[in-house]
Amino acid sequence: MTTRPSPSSPTRPADETARLAAVRRYRILDTPPDGAFDRIAALAARIFDAPMATVAIVDSDRVWFKATHGLDGIAGTGRDPGLCASAILHGEPYVVTDAVDDARALAHCLVRGDPGVRFYAAAPITTADGQRLGTVDVLDTRPRTATDDQLDALQDLAALVMDELELRLSAIRTVAAERERRAEAERLARALQRTLLPPALPAVPGLRTAAAYHTASAHEVGGDFYDLFPLDDGRWAFFLGDVCGKGADAAALTSLTRYTLRAAAIYDPDPCAALANLDTVLKGEYQGNSPRYCTAVFGVLRPLPDGSFAITLAGGGHPSALALRADGTVQAISTAGGQLIGMLPHPQFVQTTTRLSPGDSLLMYTDGLTEARHPDGSMLGEEGLTAHLAATAARSAEDLLASVEVLLQHLGEGVSDDTALLALSVPARPQNRTQEYR
């Protein structure tokens, strides 16, 4: 059986543009070797008792071999007519019994050069919409014929290649859809996260402020929060905390917590009263459901005539704030004993006071920072954070946060939870000019 174009036959399919689009659609060109296609080539050679076989894809100007058997070192050929390039012009098996008798095949590089092909048989790899991507071929260095059973088997192998390409394409599309879904989830998470945090901190006269939020996962909305806002009497309120959970439930709880604390501060700016108010709201909102709780530190800033700030700070189950003094020491502003907000029947909140003098700064953080782990598995802890801050001796709020961000980068994958940071600092007084020139 020999199928061969007549001298007047075209050298390319009638709708080459659509065929090439189909080749591109399956994204097979120049992909690494694949065992499934290698086995098909080997099986084709065995069925024909032939020394060589290929799974070939016909590109715009080349024939690329996805798989070869017995053609070591040959990855493809030019798109010369006579073999693969001619075979895709037909919807049925294409056979050259002796290339010496076929003018087109005789000019092909695999015929006139190594390995000196004389016999060639191919079945087209055809898509469901009739586009022929390439062929499954067998080649021999001696002239011969092919039986109908062999050609039927070759067509079955070409159909198996097409099935494999469809499976690959389906997998590629599934992965692409999953990536798009994840990307969209990340976009939504980032957008929702932004609504739970102030877009920018307000300017406080005589005070430097800085805040940052580091997410452990781009796919989920975290539950850490912070805020800074003015009160009616010239004081300023601030808070930072962490709600339980992740995702939409945590986002709803974060939103409720943030706006409750703002409202509570306006009603009664006493820090312990604000936390108690939040505790009442959370218990009322989630009554009868799974308990929803948070930790938080709430503070009030009062400017003093000498440029310092008096701070009243209350904590509910939250890590201690750290004060970096002008002399380089690091002091924990402890609210130890403060209990979780929204969890216990009668929680206790602990209040303390401190003073930020010129050259001092204050850092508040969520436990995603201190619970982060070093590469050796050890936890950073408050002691590790204190040592880091003492070594860097940062003074301004911006420098303080930059120092912590360097630490977070160093910890890398050891940071497994979201981290919110809020820093306050009082600028140091300029030195007396007389002292400068002594």
Coordinates of C-alpha atoms in Angstrom, one line a residue:
M1 CA 0.0 0.0 0.0
T2 CA 1.6 3.3 -1.1
T3 CA 0.0 6.7 -0.7
R4 CA 2.0 9.4 -2.4
P5 CA 1.1 13.0 -3.7
S6 CA 1.0 13.6 -7.4
P7 CA 3.5 16.0 -8.9
S8 CA 0.8 18.7 -8.9
S9 CA -0.1 18.1 -5.2
P10 CA 0.6 21.0 -2.7
T11 CA 3.6 20.8 -0.5
R12 CA 1.7 22.2 2.5
P13 CA -1.8 21.6 4.0
A14 CA -4.5 23.9 2.6
D15 CA -5.0 25.6 6.0
E16 CA -1.5 25.7 7.3
T17 CA -2.3 28.6 9.6
A18 CA -4.9 26.6 11.5
R19 CA -2.7 23.5 11.6
L20 CA 0.2 25.5 13.1
A21 CA -2.2 27.1 15.6
A22 CA -3.1 23.5 16.7
V23 CA 0.6 22.6 17.1
R24 CA 1.1 25.7 19.3
R25 CA -2.1 24.9 21.3
Y26 CA -0.7 21.5 22.5
R27 CA 2.6 23.1 23.6
I28 CA 4.6 20.0 22.8
L29 CA 7.5 21.5 20.7
D30 CA 10.9 21.4 22.4
T31 CA 9.6 19.7 25.5
P32 CA 11.9 17.2 27.3
P33 CA 11.9 13.5 26.5
D34 CA 8.8 11.6 27.8
G35 CA 8.7 7.9 28.5
A36 CA 5.1 7.6 27.1
F37 CA 6.2 8.8 23.6
D38 CA 9.4 6.9 23.7
R39 CA 7.5 3.7 24.3
I40 CA 5.2 4.4 21.4
A41 CA 8.2 4.9 19.1
A42 CA 9.8 1.6 20.3
L43 CA 6.5 -0.2 19.8
A44 CA 6.1 1.1 16.3
A45 CA 9.6 -0.2 15.4
R46 CA 8.8 -3.6 16.9
I47 CA 5.5 -4.0 15.0
F48 CA 7.3 -3.3 11.7
D49 CA 10.5 -5.1 12.7
A50 CA 12.2 -1.9 11.7
P51 CA 15.4 -0.4 13.1
M52 CA 14.1 3.1 13.4
A53 CA 10.9 4.9 14.5
T54 CA 9.9 8.4 15.5
V55 CA 7.1 10.5 17.0
A56 CA 7.4 13.6 14.9
I57 CA 5.7 17.1 15.1
V58 CA 5.8 19.2 11.9
D59 CA 6.5 22.8 12.7
S60 CA 6.5 25.8 10.3
D61 CA 10.0 25.2 9.0
R62 CA 11.2 21.9 10.7
V63 CA 10.2 18.5 11.7
W64 CA 10.9 18.0 15.4
F65 CA 11.1 14.5 17.0
K66 CA 9.4 14.2 20.3
A67 CA 10.6 10.6 20.5
T68 CA 13.1 8.5 18.5
H69 CA 14.0 4.9 18.4
G70 CA 17.2 3.9 16.6
L71 CA 18.0 7.5 15.5
D72 CA 20.5 8.5 18.2
G73 CA 21.7 12.1 18.0
I74 CA 19.0 13.2 15.6
A75 CA 16.5 15.6 17.1
G76 CA 14.7 16.5 13.9
T77 CA 15.1 17.6 10.3
G78 CA 14.2 20.5 8.0
R79 CA 10.8 20.5 6.6
D80 CA 11.8 18.8 3.4
P81 CA 9.1 17.0 1.4
G82 CA 9.1 13.3 0.9
L83 CA 8.7 11.9 4.4
C84 CA 7.0 13.6 7.4
A85 CA 6.2 16.9 5.6
S86 CA 4.5 14.9 2.8
A87 CA 2.8 12.5 5.2
I88 CA 0.7 15.2 7.0
L89 CA -0.9 16.1 3.6
H90 CA -2.9 12.9 3.9
G91 CA -5.5 11.6 6.4
E92 CA -4.4 8.0 6.0
P93 CA -1.2 6.1 6.3
Y94 CA 1.6 7.3 4.0
V95 CA 4.1 4.7 2.7
V96 CA 7.2 4.9 0.6
T97 CA 8.3 1.3 -0.2
D98 CA 11.6 2.4 -1.8
A99 CA 12.9 6.0 -1.6
V100 CA 15.0 5.4 -4.7
D101 CA 11.9 5.3 -6.7
D102 CA 10.3 8.4 -5.2
A103 CA 11.8 11.8 -6.3
R104 CA 10.6 13.7 -3.3
A105 CA 11.8 11.1 -0.8
L106 CA 15.1 10.7 -2.6
A107 CA 16.0 14.3 -1.9
H108 CA 15.4 14.1 1.8
C109 CA 18.4 14.4 4.1
L110 CA 17.6 11.1 5.9
V111 CA 17.5 9.3 2.5
R112 CA 20.5 10.9 0.8
G113 CA 22.6 11.0 4.0
D114 CA 22.8 8.9 7.1
P115 CA 21.1 6.6 7.9
G116 CA 20.2 6.1 4.3
V117 CA 16.5 5.5 4.6
R118 CA 14.8 3.4 1.9
F119 CA 11.5 2.4 3.5
Y120 CA 9.2 4.8 5.3
A121 CA 5.7 4.5 6.7
A122 CA 3.7 7.0 8.7
A123 CA 0.3 7.6 10.3
P124 CA -0.8 11.1 10.9
I125 CA -1.4 12.4 14.5
T126 CA -4.8 14.1 14.0
T127 CA -6.7 16.3 16.3
A128 CA -10.5 16.0 16.8
D129 CA -11.0 19.0 14.5
G130 CA -9.0 17.3 11.7
Q131 CA -5.6 19.2 12.1
R132 CA -2.6 16.9 11.5
L133 CA 0.1 17.8 14.0
G134 CA 2.7 15.3 12.8
T135 CA 3.2 11.6 12.4
V136 CA 4.2 8.3 14.0
D137 CA 6.9 6.9 11.6
V138 CA 8.9 3.8 11.0
L139 CA 12.0 3.8 8.8
D140 CA 14.2 1.1 7.4
T141 CA 17.4 1.1 5.4
R142 CA 16.1 -1.6 3.0
P143 CA 13.1 -1.4 0.7
R144 CA 10.1 -3.3 1.8
T145 CA 6.3 -3.3 2.0
A146 CA 3.9 -2.9 4.9
T147 CA 0.9 -5.1 5.7
D148 CA -2.6 -3.7 6.4
D149 CA -2.3 -5.0 10.0
Q150 CA 0.9 -3.0 10.5
L151 CA -0.6 0.1 9.1
D152 CA -3.7 -0.3 11.2
A153 CA -1.5 -0.6 14.3
L154 CA 0.5 2.4 13.2
Q155 CA -2.8 4.4 13.1
D156 CA -3.7 3.2 16.6
L157 CA -0.3 4.4 17.9
A158 CA -0.9 7.8 16.3
A159 CA -4.3 7.9 18.1
L160 CA -2.5 7.0 21.3
V161 CA -0.1 9.9 20.8
M162 CA -3.1 12.2 20.2
D163 CA -4.7 10.9 23.4
E164 CA -1.5 11.6 25.3
L165 CA -1.4 15.1 23.9
E166 CA -5.0 15.8 25.0
L167 CA -4.2 14.5 28.5
R168 CA -1.1 16.8 28.6
L169 CA -3.2 19.8 27.4
S170 CA -5.9 19.1 30.0
A171 CA -3.3 19.0 32.7
I172 CA -1.7 22.2 31.5
R173 CA -5.0 23.9 31.5
T174 CA -5.9 22.6 34.9
V175 CA -2.6 23.9 36.3
A176 CA -3.1 27.2 34.6
A177 CA -6.6 27.5 36.0
E178 CA -5.4 26.6 39.4
R179 CA -2.6 29.2 39.2
E180 CA -5.2 31.8 38.1
R181 CA -7.5 30.8 40.9
R182 CA -4.6 31.2 43.4
A183 CA -3.6 34.5 41.8
E184 CA -7.2 35.8 42.1
A185 CA -7.4 34.5 45.7
E186 CA -4.1 36.4 46.4
R187 CA -5.5 39.6 44.8
L188 CA -8.7 39.3 46.8
A189 CA -6.8 38.5 50.0
R190 CA -4.5 41.6 49.5
A191 CA -7.5 43.8 48.8
L192 CA -9.4 42.6 51.8
Q193 CA -6.3 42.9 54.0
R194 CA -5.9 46.5 53.0
T195 CA -9.5 47.3 54.2
L196 CA -8.6 46.0 57.6
L197 CA -5.6 48.3 58.1
P198 CA -5.4 52.1 58.1
P199 CA -4.1 53.2 54.6
A200 CA -1.6 55.5 56.4
L201 CA -0.8 56.5 59.9
P202 CA -1.7 60.1 60.8
A203 CA 1.0 62.7 61.6
V204 CA 1.4 63.1 65.3
P205 CA 3.2 66.4 66.3
G206 CA 6.5 65.7 67.9
L207 CA 6.3 62.0 67.3
R208 CA 7.6 59.7 64.5
T209 CA 5.4 56.7 63.6
A210 CA 5.8 53.6 61.4
A211 CA 3.8 50.4 60.8
A212 CA 4.2 47.3 58.7
Y213 CA 2.3 44.1 58.1
H214 CA 4.0 40.9 56.9
T215 CA 1.7 38.0 55.7
A216 CA 2.9 34.5 56.1
S217 CA 0.6 33.3 53.3
A218 CA -0.4 35.3 50.3
H219 CA -3.5 33.1 49.9
E220 CA -5.2 33.9 53.2
V221 CA -6.3 37.0 55.0
G222 CA -4.6 37.3 58.3
G223 CA -6.0 38.5 61.6
D224 CA -3.4 41.0 62.8
F225 CA -4.4 44.6 63.1
Y226 CA -3.2 48.0 64.3
D227 CA -4.3 51.6 64.3
L228 CA -3.4 55.1 65.5
F229 CA -5.9 58.0 65.8
P230 CA -6.5 61.3 67.6
L231 CA -8.8 61.8 70.6
D232 CA -10.8 64.9 71.3
D233 CA -8.6 66.2 74.1
G234 CA -5.2 66.4 72.3
R235 CA -4.3 62.9 73.2
W236 CA -3.8 60.0 70.8
A237 CA -4.9 56.4 71.0
F238 CA -3.3 53.4 69.4
F239 CA -3.7 49.7 69.4
L240 CA -2.2 46.5 67.9
G241 CA -3.5 42.9 68.2
D242 CA -4.1 39.5 66.7
V243 CA -7.4 37.7 66.3
C244 CA -7.8 33.9 66.3
G245 CA -8.0 32.1 62.9
K246 CA -7.4 33.0 59.3
G247 CA -9.5 33.8 56.2
A248 CA -13.0 35.3 56.0
D249 CA -13.9 34.6 59.7
A250 CA -10.8 36.3 60.9
A251 CA -11.3 39.2 58.6
A252 CA -14.8 39.8 60.0
L253 CA -13.5 39.5 63.6
T254 CA -10.6 41.9 62.8
S255 CA -13.0 44.5 61.3
L256 CA -15.3 44.2 64.3
T257 CA -12.4 44.5 66.7
R258 CA -10.8 47.4 65.1
Y259 CA -13.9 49.5 64.9
T260 CA -15.0 48.5 68.4
L261 CA -11.8 49.7 69.9
R262 CA -12.0 53.0 68.0
A263 CA -15.5 53.6 69.2
A264 CA -14.6 52.5 72.8
A265 CA -11.7 55.0 72.9
I266 CA -14.0 57.8 71.9
Y267 CA -16.5 56.8 74.6
D268 CA -13.9 56.1 77.3
P269 CA -10.2 56.4 76.4
D270 CA -9.1 54.5 79.5
P271 CA -7.1 51.6 78.0
C272 CA -8.5 48.9 80.3
A273 CA -12.0 50.1 79.7
A274 CA -11.5 50.0 76.0
L275 CA -10.4 46.3 76.2
A276 CA -13.3 45.5 78.5
N277 CA -15.7 47.1 76.1
L278 CA -14.2 44.9 73.3
D279 CA -14.5 41.8 75.4
T280 CA -18.2 42.5 76.0
V281 CA -18.9 43.1 72.2
L282 CA -17.1 39.9 71.2
K283 CA -19.0 37.8 73.7
G284 CA -22.3 39.3 72.6
E285 CA -21.6 39.0 68.8
Y286 CA -20.5 35.4 69.0
Q287 CA -22.8 34.2 71.7
G288 CA -23.8 30.6 71.2
N289 CA -21.2 30.1 68.5
S290 CA -17.6 29.0 68.7
P291 CA -15.7 31.5 70.9
R292 CA -13.9 34.2 69.0
Y293 CA -11.1 35.9 70.8
C294 CA -8.1 38.1 70.3
T295 CA -5.1 39.5 72.0
A296 CA -4.4 43.2 72.0
V297 CA -2.4 46.1 73.5
F298 CA -4.2 49.4 73.7
G299 CA -2.4 52.7 74.6
V300 CA -3.0 56.4 75.0
L301 CA -0.3 59.0 74.2
R302 CA -0.3 62.3 76.1
P303 CA 2.2 65.0 74.9
L304 CA 4.2 66.7 77.6
P305 CA 5.6 70.2 77.7
D306 CA 9.2 69.0 77.5
G307 CA 8.6 67.1 74.2
S308 CA 8.2 63.7 75.9
F309 CA 5.0 61.6 75.7
A310 CA 3.4 59.9 78.6
I311 CA 2.0 56.5 77.7
T312 CA -0.7 54.5 79.4
L313 CA -0.7 50.9 78.1
A314 CA -3.1 48.0 78.7
G315 CA -2.7 44.5 77.5
G316 CA -5.0 41.5 77.1
G317 CA -3.0 38.4 76.5
H318 CA -0.5 40.2 74.3
P319 CA 3.3 40.2 74.2
S320 CA 5.1 43.0 76.0
A321 CA 6.0 46.2 74.1
L322 CA 9.7 47.0 73.9
A323 CA 11.1 50.4 74.6
L324 CA 14.5 51.4 73.2
R325 CA 15.9 54.0 75.4
A326 CA 18.2 56.9 74.3
D327 CA 21.1 55.2 76.1
G328 CA 20.8 52.0 74.0
T329 CA 19.1 49.8 76.5
V330 CA 16.0 47.8 75.7
Q331 CA 13.2 47.7 78.3
A332 CA 10.1 45.5 78.2
I333 CA 6.9 47.4 79.0
S334 CA 5.1 44.4 80.4
T335 CA 1.4 43.9 80.7
A336 CA 1.9 40.3 81.9
G337 CA -1.2 38.9 83.4
G338 CA -3.6 40.4 80.9
Q339 CA -5.9 37.7 79.6
L340 CA -7.4 36.8 76.2
I341 CA -10.2 39.1 75.0
G342 CA -13.6 37.5 74.3
M343 CA -12.7 34.1 75.8
L344 CA -13.0 34.1 79.6
P345 CA -16.1 34.9 81.8
H346 CA -14.3 37.7 83.7
P347 CA -11.0 38.5 82.1
Q348 CA -8.3 40.6 83.7
F349 CA -6.6 43.3 81.8
V350 CA -3.3 44.8 83.0
Q351 CA -2.4 48.4 82.7
T352 CA 1.0 50.1 83.0
T353 CA 2.6 53.5 82.3
T354 CA 5.8 54.6 80.7
R355 CA 7.4 57.7 79.2
L356 CA 8.9 58.2 75.8
S357 CA 11.6 60.9 76.1
P358 CA 13.5 62.4 73.3
G359 CA 15.7 59.7 71.7
D360 CA 13.4 56.9 72.9
S361 CA 11.3 54.6 70.7
L362 CA 8.6 52.0 71.4
L363 CA 7.9 48.8 69.4
M364 CA 4.7 46.8 69.5
Y365 CA 4.4 43.5 67.6
T366 CA 2.3 40.4 67.2
D367 CA 3.5 37.0 68.2
G368 CA 4.2 36.0 64.6
L369 CA 7.6 37.7 65.2
T370 CA 8.7 36.2 68.5
E371 CA 7.3 32.7 67.6
A372 CA 9.4 32.7 64.3
R373 CA 12.2 30.2 64.2
H374 CA 15.8 30.3 63.3
P375 CA 17.2 27.9 60.6
D376 CA 18.3 25.5 63.4
G377 CA 14.6 25.3 64.7
S378 CA 15.1 27.4 67.8
M379 CA 12.4 30.1 68.5
L380 CA 13.4 33.7 68.4
G381 CA 11.4 34.6 71.5
E382 CA 11.4 38.0 73.3
E383 CA 15.0 37.5 74.4
G384 CA 16.1 37.0 70.8
L385 CA 14.2 40.1 69.7
T386 CA 15.5 42.2 72.5
A387 CA 19.1 41.1 71.7
H388 CA 18.6 42.0 68.0
L389 CA 17.2 45.5 68.9
A390 CA 20.0 46.2 71.4
A391 CA 22.6 45.3 68.7
T392 CA 21.1 47.5 66.1
A393 CA 20.5 50.5 68.4
A394 CA 17.9 51.9 66.0
R395 CA 16.5 55.3 67.2
S396 CA 13.7 56.4 64.9
A397 CA 10.4 54.5 64.3
E398 CA 11.4 54.0 60.7
D399 CA 14.9 52.7 61.6
L400 CA 13.3 50.4 64.2
L401 CA 10.9 48.8 61.7
A402 CA 13.7 48.5 59.1
S403 CA 15.8 46.6 61.6
V404 CA 12.9 44.2 62.4
E405 CA 12.3 43.7 58.7
V406 CA 15.9 42.7 58.2
L407 CA 15.4 40.2 61.0
L408 CA 12.2 38.8 59.3
Q409 CA 14.1 38.4 56.1
H410 CA 16.9 36.5 57.9
L411 CA 14.4 34.2 59.5
G412 CA 12.8 33.6 56.1
E413 CA 10.6 30.4 56.1
G414 CA 10.9 30.3 59.9
V415 CA 8.2 33.0 60.0
S416 CA 5.0 30.9 59.9
D417 CA 2.4 33.4 61.1
D418 CA 1.4 37.0 60.2
T419 CA 3.3 39.8 61.9
A420 CA 2.0 43.3 62.5
L421 CA 4.4 46.0 63.7
L422 CA 3.8 49.5 65.1
A423 CA 6.7 51.7 66.2
L424 CA 6.6 55.1 67.9
S425 CA 9.6 57.4 68.5
V426 CA 10.4 60.8 69.9
P427 CA 13.2 62.6 67.9
A428 CA 16.3 63.3 69.9
R429 CA 17.0 66.9 70.8
P430 CA 19.6 68.6 68.7
Q431 CA 22.9 69.0 70.4
N432 CA 23.9 72.4 71.7
R433 CA 26.1 74.1 69.1
T434 CA 28.6 75.0 71.8
Q435 CA 29.0 71.3 72.7
E436 CA 29.3 70.4 69.1
Y437 CA 32.4 72.5 68.6
R438 CA 34.2 71.6 71.8

